[in-house]
Coordinates of C-alpha atoms and ligand atoms in Angstrom, one line a residue:
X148 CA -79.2 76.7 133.0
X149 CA -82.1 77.8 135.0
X150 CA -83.0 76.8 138.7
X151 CA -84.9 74.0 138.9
X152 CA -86.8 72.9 141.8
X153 CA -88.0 69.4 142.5
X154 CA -89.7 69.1 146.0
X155 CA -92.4 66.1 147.2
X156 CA -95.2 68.6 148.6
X157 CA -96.8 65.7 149.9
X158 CA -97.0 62.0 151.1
X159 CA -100.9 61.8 151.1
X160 CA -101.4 62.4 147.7
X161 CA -98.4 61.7 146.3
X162 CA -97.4 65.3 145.1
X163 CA -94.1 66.8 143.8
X164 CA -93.5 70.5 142.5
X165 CA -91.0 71.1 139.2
X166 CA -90.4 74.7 139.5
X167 CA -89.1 76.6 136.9
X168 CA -87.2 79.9 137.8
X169 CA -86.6 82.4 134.9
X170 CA -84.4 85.1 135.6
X171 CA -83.9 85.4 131.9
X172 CA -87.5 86.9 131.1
X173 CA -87.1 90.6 131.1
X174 CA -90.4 91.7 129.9
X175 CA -93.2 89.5 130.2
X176 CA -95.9 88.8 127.9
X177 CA -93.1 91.5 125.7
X178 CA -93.9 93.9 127.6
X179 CA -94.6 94.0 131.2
X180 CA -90.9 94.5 133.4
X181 CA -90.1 91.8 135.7
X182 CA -86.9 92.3 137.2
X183 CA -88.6 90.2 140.3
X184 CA -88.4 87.3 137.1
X185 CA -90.8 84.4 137.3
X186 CA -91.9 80.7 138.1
X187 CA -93.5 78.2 136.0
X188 CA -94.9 75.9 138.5
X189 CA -96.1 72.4 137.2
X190 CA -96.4 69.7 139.3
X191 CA -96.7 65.6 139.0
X192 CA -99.0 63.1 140.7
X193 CA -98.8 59.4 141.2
X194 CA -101.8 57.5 142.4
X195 CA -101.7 53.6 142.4
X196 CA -100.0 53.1 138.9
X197 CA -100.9 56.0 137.4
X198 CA -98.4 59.5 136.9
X199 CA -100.4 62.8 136.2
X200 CA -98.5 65.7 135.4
X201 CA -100.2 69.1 135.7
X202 CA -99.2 71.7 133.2
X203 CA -95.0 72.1 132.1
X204 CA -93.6 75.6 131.5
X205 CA -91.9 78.0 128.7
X206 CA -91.0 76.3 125.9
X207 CA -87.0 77.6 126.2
X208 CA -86.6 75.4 129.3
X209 CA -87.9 72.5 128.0
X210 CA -84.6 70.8 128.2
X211 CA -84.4 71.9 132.3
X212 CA -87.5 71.1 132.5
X213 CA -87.4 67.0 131.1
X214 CA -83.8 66.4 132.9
X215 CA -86.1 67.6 136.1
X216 CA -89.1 65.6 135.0
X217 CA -86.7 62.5 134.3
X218 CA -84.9 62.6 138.0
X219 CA -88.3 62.0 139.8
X220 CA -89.6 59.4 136.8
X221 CA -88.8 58.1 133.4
X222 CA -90.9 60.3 131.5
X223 CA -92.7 57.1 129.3
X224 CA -94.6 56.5 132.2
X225 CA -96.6 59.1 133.1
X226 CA -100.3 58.4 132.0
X227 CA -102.0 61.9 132.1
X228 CA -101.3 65.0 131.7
X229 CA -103.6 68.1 132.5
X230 CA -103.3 70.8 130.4
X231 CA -105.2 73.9 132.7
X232 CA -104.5 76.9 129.7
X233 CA -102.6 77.0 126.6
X234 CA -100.5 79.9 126.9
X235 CA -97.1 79.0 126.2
X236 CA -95.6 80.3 129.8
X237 CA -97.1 76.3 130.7
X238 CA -97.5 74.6 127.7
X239 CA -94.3 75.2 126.1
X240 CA -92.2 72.0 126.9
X241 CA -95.3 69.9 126.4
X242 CA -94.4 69.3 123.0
X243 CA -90.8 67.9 123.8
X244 CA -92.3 66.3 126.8
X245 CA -94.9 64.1 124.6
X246 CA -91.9 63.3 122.7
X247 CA -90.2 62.2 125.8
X248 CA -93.8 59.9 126.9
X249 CA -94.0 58.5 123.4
X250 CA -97.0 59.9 122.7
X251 CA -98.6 57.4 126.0
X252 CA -100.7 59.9 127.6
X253 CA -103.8 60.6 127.8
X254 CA -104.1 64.7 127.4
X255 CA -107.3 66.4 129.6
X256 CA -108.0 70.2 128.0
X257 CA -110.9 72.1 127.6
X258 CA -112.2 72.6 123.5
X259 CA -110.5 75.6 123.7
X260 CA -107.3 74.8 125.1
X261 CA -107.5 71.7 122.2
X262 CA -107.9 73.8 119.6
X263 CA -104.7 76.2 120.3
X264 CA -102.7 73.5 121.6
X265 CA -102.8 71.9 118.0
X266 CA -102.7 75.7 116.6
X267 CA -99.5 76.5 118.5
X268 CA -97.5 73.2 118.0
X269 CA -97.9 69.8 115.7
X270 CA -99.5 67.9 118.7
X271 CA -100.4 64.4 117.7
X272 CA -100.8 63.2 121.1
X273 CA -104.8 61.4 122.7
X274 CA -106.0 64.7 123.5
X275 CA -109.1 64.5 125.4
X276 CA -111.8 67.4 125.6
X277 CA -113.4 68.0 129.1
X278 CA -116.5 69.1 129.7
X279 CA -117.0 71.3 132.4
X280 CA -117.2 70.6 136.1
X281 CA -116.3 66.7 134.7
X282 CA -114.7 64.2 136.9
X283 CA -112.6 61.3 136.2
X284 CA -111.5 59.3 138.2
X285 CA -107.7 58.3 138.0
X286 CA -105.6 55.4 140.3
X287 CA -107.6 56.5 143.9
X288 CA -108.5 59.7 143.1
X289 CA -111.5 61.6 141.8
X290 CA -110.1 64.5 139.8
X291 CA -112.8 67.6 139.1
X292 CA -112.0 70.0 135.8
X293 CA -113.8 73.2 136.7
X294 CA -113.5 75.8 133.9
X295 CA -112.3 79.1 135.4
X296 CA -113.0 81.0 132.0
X297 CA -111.0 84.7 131.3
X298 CA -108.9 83.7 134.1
X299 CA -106.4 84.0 131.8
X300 CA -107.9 83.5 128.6
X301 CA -111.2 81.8 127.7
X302 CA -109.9 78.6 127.6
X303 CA -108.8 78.1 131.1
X304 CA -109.7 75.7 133.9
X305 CA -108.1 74.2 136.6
X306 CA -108.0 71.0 138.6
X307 CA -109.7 70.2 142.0
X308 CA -109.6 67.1 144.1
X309 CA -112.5 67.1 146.6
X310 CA -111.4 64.6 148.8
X311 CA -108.0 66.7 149.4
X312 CA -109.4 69.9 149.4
X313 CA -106.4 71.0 146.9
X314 CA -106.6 73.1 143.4
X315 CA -104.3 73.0 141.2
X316 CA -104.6 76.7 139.6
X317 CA -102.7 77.5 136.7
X318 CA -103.1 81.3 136.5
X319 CA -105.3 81.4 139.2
X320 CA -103.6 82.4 142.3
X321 CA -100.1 83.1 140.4
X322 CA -97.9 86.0 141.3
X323 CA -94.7 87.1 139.8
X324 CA -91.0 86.8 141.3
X325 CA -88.7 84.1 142.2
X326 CA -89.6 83.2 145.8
X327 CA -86.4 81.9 147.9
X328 CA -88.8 79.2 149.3
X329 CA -91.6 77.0 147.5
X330 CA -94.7 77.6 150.0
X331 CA -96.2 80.8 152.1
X332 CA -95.5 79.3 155.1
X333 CA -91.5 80.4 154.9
X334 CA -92.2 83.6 153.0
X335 CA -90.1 86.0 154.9
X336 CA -92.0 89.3 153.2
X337 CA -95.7 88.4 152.4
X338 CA -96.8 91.7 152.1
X339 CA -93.6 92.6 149.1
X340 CA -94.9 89.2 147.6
X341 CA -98.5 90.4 147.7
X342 CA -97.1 93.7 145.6
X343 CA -96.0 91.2 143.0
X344 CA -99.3 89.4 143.4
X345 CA -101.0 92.3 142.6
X346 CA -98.4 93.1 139.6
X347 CA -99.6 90.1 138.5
X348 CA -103.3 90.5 138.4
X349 CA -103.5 93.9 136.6
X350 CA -100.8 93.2 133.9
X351 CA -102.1 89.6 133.0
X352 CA -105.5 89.2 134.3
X353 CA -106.6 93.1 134.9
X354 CA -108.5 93.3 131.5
X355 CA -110.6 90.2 132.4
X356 CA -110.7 91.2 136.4
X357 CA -114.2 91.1 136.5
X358 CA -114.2 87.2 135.9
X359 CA -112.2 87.1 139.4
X360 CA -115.0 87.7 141.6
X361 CA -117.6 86.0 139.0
X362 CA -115.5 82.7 138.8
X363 CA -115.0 82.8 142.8
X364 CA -118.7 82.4 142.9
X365 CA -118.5 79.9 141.0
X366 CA -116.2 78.4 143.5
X367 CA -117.6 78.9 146.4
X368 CA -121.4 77.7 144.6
X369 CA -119.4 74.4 144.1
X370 CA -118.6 74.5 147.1
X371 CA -114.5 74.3 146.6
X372 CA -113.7 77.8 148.7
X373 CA -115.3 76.0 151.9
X374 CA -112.8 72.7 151.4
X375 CA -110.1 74.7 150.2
X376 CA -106.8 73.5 151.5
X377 CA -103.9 74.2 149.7
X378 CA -103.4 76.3 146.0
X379 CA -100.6 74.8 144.1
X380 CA -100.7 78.1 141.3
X381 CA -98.5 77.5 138.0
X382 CA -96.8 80.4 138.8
X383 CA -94.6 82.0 142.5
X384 CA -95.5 80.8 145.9
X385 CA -97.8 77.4 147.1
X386 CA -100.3 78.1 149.4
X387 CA -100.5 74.9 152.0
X388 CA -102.0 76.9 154.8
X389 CA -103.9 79.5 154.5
X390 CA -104.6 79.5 150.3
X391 CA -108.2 81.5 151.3
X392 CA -105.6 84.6 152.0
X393 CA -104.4 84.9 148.6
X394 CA -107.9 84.6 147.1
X395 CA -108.9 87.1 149.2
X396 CA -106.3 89.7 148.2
X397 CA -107.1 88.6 144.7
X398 CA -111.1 89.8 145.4
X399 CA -109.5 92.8 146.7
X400 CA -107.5 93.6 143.8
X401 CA -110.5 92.4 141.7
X402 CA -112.7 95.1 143.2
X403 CA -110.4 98.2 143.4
X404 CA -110.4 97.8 147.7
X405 CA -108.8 101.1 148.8
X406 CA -106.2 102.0 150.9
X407 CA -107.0 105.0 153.3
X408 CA -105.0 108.1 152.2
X409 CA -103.0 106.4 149.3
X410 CA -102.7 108.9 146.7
X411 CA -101.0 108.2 143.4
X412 CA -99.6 110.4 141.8
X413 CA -98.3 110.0 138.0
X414 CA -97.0 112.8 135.4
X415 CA -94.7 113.8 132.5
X416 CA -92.8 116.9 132.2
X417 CA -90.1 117.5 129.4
X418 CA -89.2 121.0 131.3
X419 CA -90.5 121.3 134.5
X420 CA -93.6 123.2 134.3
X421 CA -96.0 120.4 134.8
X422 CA -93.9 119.4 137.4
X423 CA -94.4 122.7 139.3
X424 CA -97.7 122.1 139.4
X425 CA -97.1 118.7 140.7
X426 CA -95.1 119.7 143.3
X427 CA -98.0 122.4 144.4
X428 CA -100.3 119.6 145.0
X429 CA -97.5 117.4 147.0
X430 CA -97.2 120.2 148.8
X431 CA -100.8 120.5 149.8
X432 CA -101.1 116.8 150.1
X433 CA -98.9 116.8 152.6
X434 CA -100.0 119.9 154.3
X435 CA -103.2 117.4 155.0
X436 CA -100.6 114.4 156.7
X437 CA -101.0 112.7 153.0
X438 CA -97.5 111.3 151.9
X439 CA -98.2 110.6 148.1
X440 CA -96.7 107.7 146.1
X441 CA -95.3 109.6 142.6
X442 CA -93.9 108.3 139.6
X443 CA -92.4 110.9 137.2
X444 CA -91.6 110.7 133.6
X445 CA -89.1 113.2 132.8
X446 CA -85.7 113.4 131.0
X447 CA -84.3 111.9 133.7
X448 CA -86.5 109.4 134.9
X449 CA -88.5 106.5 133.0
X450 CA -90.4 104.2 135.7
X451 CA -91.9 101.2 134.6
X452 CA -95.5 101.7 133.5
X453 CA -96.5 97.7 135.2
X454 CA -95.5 99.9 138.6
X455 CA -98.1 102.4 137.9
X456 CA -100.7 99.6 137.0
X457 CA -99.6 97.8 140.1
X458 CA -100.4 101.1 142.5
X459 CA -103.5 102.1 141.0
X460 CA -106.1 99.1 142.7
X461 CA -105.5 100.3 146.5
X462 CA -105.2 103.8 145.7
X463 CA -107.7 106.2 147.1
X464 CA -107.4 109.0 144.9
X465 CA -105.4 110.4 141.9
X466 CA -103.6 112.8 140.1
X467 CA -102.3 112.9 137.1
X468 CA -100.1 115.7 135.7
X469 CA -99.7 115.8 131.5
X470 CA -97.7 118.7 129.1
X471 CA -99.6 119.1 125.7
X472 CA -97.3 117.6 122.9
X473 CA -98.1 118.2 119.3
X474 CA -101.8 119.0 119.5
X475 CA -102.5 115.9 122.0
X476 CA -101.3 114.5 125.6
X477 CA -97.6 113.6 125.8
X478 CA -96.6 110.5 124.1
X479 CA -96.1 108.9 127.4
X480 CA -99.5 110.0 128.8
X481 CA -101.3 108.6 125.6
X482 CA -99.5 105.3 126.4
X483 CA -100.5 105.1 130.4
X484 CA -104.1 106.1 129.8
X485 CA -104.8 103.6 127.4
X486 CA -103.0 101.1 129.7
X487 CA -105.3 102.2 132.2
X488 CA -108.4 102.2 130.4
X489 CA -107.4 98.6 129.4
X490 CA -105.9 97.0 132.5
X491 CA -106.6 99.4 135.4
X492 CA -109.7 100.9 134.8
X493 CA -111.3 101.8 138.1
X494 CA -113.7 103.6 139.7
X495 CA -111.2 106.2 141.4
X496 CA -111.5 109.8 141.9
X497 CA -109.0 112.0 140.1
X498 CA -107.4 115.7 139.3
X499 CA -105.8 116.1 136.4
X500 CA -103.1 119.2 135.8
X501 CA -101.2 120.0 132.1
X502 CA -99.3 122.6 131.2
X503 CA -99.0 123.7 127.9
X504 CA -97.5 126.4 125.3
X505 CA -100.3 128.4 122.8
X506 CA -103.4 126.0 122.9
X507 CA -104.0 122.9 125.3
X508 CA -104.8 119.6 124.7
X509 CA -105.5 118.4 128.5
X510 CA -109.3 119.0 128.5
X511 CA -110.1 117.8 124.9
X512 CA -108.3 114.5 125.7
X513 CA -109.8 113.7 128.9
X514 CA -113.4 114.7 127.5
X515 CA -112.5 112.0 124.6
X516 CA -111.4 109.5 126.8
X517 CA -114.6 109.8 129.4
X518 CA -116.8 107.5 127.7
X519 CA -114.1 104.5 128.1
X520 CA -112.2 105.5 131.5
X521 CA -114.2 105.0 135.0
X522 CA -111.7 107.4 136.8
X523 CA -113.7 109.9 137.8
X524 CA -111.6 113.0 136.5
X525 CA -113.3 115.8 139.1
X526 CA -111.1 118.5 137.8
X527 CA -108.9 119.6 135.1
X528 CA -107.0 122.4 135.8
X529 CA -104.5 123.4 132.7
X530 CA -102.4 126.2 132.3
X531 CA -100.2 128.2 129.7
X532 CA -96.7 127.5 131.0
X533 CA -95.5 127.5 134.7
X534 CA -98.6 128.0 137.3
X535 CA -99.1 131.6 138.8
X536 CA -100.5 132.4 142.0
X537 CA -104.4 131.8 141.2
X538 CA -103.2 128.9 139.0
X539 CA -101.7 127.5 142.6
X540 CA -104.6 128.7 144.7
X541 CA -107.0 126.5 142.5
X542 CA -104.6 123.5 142.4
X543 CA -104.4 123.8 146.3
X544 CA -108.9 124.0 146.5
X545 CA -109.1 120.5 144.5
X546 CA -106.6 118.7 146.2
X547 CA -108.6 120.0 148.9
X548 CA -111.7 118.6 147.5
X549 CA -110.4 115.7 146.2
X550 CA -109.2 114.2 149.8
X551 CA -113.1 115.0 150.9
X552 CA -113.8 112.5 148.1
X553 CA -111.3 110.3 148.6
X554 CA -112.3 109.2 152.1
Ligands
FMN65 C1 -92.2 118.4 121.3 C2 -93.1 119.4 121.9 C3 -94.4 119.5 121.4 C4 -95.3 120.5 121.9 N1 -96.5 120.6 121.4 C5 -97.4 121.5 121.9 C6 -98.7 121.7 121.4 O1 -99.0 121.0 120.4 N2 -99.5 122.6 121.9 C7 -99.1 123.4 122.9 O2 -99.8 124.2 123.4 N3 -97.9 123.3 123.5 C8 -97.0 122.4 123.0 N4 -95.7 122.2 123.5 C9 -95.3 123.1 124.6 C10 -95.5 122.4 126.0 O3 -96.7 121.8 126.1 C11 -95.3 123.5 127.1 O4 -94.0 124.1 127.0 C12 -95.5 122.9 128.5 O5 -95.4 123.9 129.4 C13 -94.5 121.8 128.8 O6 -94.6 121.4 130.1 P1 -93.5 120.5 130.7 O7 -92.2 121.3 130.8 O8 -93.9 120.1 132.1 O9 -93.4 119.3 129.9 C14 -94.9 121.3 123.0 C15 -93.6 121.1 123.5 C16 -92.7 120.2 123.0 C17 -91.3 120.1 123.6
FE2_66 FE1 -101.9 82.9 131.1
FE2_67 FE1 -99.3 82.0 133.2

């Protein structure tokens, strides 16, 4: 039995959150860690007569999430329901919920969202196709469908009410991890929820980030990011204050914004070598008053790579440290750099180190992968083994350089 939360958000519209918590969801999207877990946020509307609800949630709470649904209203009559993206993290319990309505409601999607909602489950329900920037008005209100395309996938939009000044986001503006309250305003640790903001961004949204700033335009051209008052995002915290301050740290993460001296620092080493010349370059790092973050794969230690994704936006510079493994980059190294070229892919500066036995893979690799990746590789300095004295002198010279370039 999951935690359910079913709060009135407001009097003025009429606004209640069902909130979702998964603990259960180890890896999201199969693959991205989340011991933080996750909300599905969906929320219900009643305007003079008429009951809009606003998205639902994964499909293996649909039970949690109708006896929720049913304490606030009998689930017959709700009259609309919104549909912002088809990914089954919101639509899940829609089919069970439709079920529930007896098929009542009218259904507002984009084409798109349509098309896979009838792909992923036997929907016969009155499913309406917006167009976009469309408004309808329902009970007293005038409801606007903007589509927010690529933010997650090409189907999405979300829901704005002018007159309130409120969006209702879907994706847009989500986060991961179970707050302990619903809104910002009682958030004891913004900044550790910002983290899981930015976890968020690069291991759902990262591949398409370039549609953040591009569909904040479009925003802000609609003029929505002027009357902005409150964010109600389908997933982690509301924003009833100050919902400008997440979009801004979503522009940030969007745009790669750096944080001054923040070096990151990622490597394998099966037996230490690599890791000496690692721990050269820490030492020189700090040396300069620069206290890097690390993450080291070894036979000891397996981070999770959506922590590595998660540090690369703010970073300053990098450094990467890979052993040669049968003719190529070590398995995990193959693995991060494609992640990176795919969900992290920013313009950062960067040494790379490898160690390797009788022929080295380090250079090859990285001259392969420079079409694709936008860090900016200045150096790759590899060596047969542990590093010797000139090895370390030449490590020491482009961290050297490489804090120049980082400022
Ligand atoms: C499974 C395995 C495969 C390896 N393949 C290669 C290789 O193809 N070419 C090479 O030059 N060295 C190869 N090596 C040697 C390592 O790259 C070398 O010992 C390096 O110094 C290891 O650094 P590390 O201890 O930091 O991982 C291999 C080592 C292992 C264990
Ligand atoms: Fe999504
Ligand atoms: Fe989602």
């Amino acid at each position: 039995m999951a935690k359910v939360w079913v709060e009135k958000l407001f009097d003025e519209p009429e606004i209640y959150i069902l909130r979702i918590d998964d603990d259960m969801t180890r890896f999201f999207e199969a693959v991205w860690e989340i011991p933080e877990g996750i909300t599905y946020n969906a929320y219900l509307l009643r305007t003079r007569g008429e009951t809009i609800l606003f998205d639902t949630c994964k499909g293996e709470y649909s039970e949690d999430f109708l006896k929720a649904l049913s304490s606030l209203i009998d689930p017959k009559t709700i009259t609309h329901v919104v549909v912002h993206h088809a990914e089954p993290d919101h639509s899940g319990a829609l089919p069970k919920v439709l079920e529930a309505n007896e098929y009542r409601a009218k259904i507002w999607c984009t084409p798109l969202t349509k098309k896979l909602l009838e792909a992923f489950y036997d929907i016969k329900g009155d499913l309406k196709s917006i167009e976009d920037k469309e408004e309808v008005k329902i009970g007293e209100l005038k409801l606007k469908f903007i589509c927010t395309p690529w933010l997650h996938w090409p189907d999405t939009m979300i829901t704005y009410i002018p007159e309130n000044g409120i969006i209702f986001g879907c994706d847009v503006g989500g986060g991961y991890s179970i707050p302990e309250d619903i809104d910002e305003t009682k958030e004891k640790d913004i900044d550790r929820y910002f983290r899981y903001v930015t976890k968020y961004i690069v291991t759902v949204i990262g591949h398409y980030r370039k549609y953040i700033p591009e569909n904040f335009e479009k925003l802000k051209n609609l003029g929505v990011l002027d009357n902005l008052k409150v964010l109600l995002p389908g997933h982690g915290l509301v924003w009833r204050k100050e919902p400008l301050k997440l979009l801004e740290h979503y522009a940030k993460v969007a745009l790669g914004e750096k944080t001054k001296d923040k070096f990151l620092i990622v490597y394998d080493s099966m037996y230490g070598f690599v890791d000496k010349m690692i721990n050269i370059a820490i030492d020189e790092l700090k040396a300069n008053g620069i206290e890097p973050v690390v993450y080291a794969f070894t036979d000891k230690s397996a981070p999770p790579l959506s922590d590595v994704l998660t540090d690369i936006p703010d970073s300053s510079a990098i450094i990467f440290g890979f052993s040669t493994y049968e003719a190529g980059l070590h398995p995990t190294a193959r693995y991060l750099l494609s992640e990176i070229v795919d969900k992290a892919n920013y313009e950062k500066p960067a040494l790379a180190l490898g160690s390797f036995g009788w022929a080295g893979a380090l250079k090859r690799e990285l001259q392969r992968l420079s079409k694709e990746l936008k860090i900016n590789i200045i150096e790759a300095i590899e060596v047969s083994g542990r590093p010797k004295a000139e090895d370390e002198r030449r490590i020491r010279e482009s961290v050297k350089k490489l804090i120049q370039l980082s400022l």
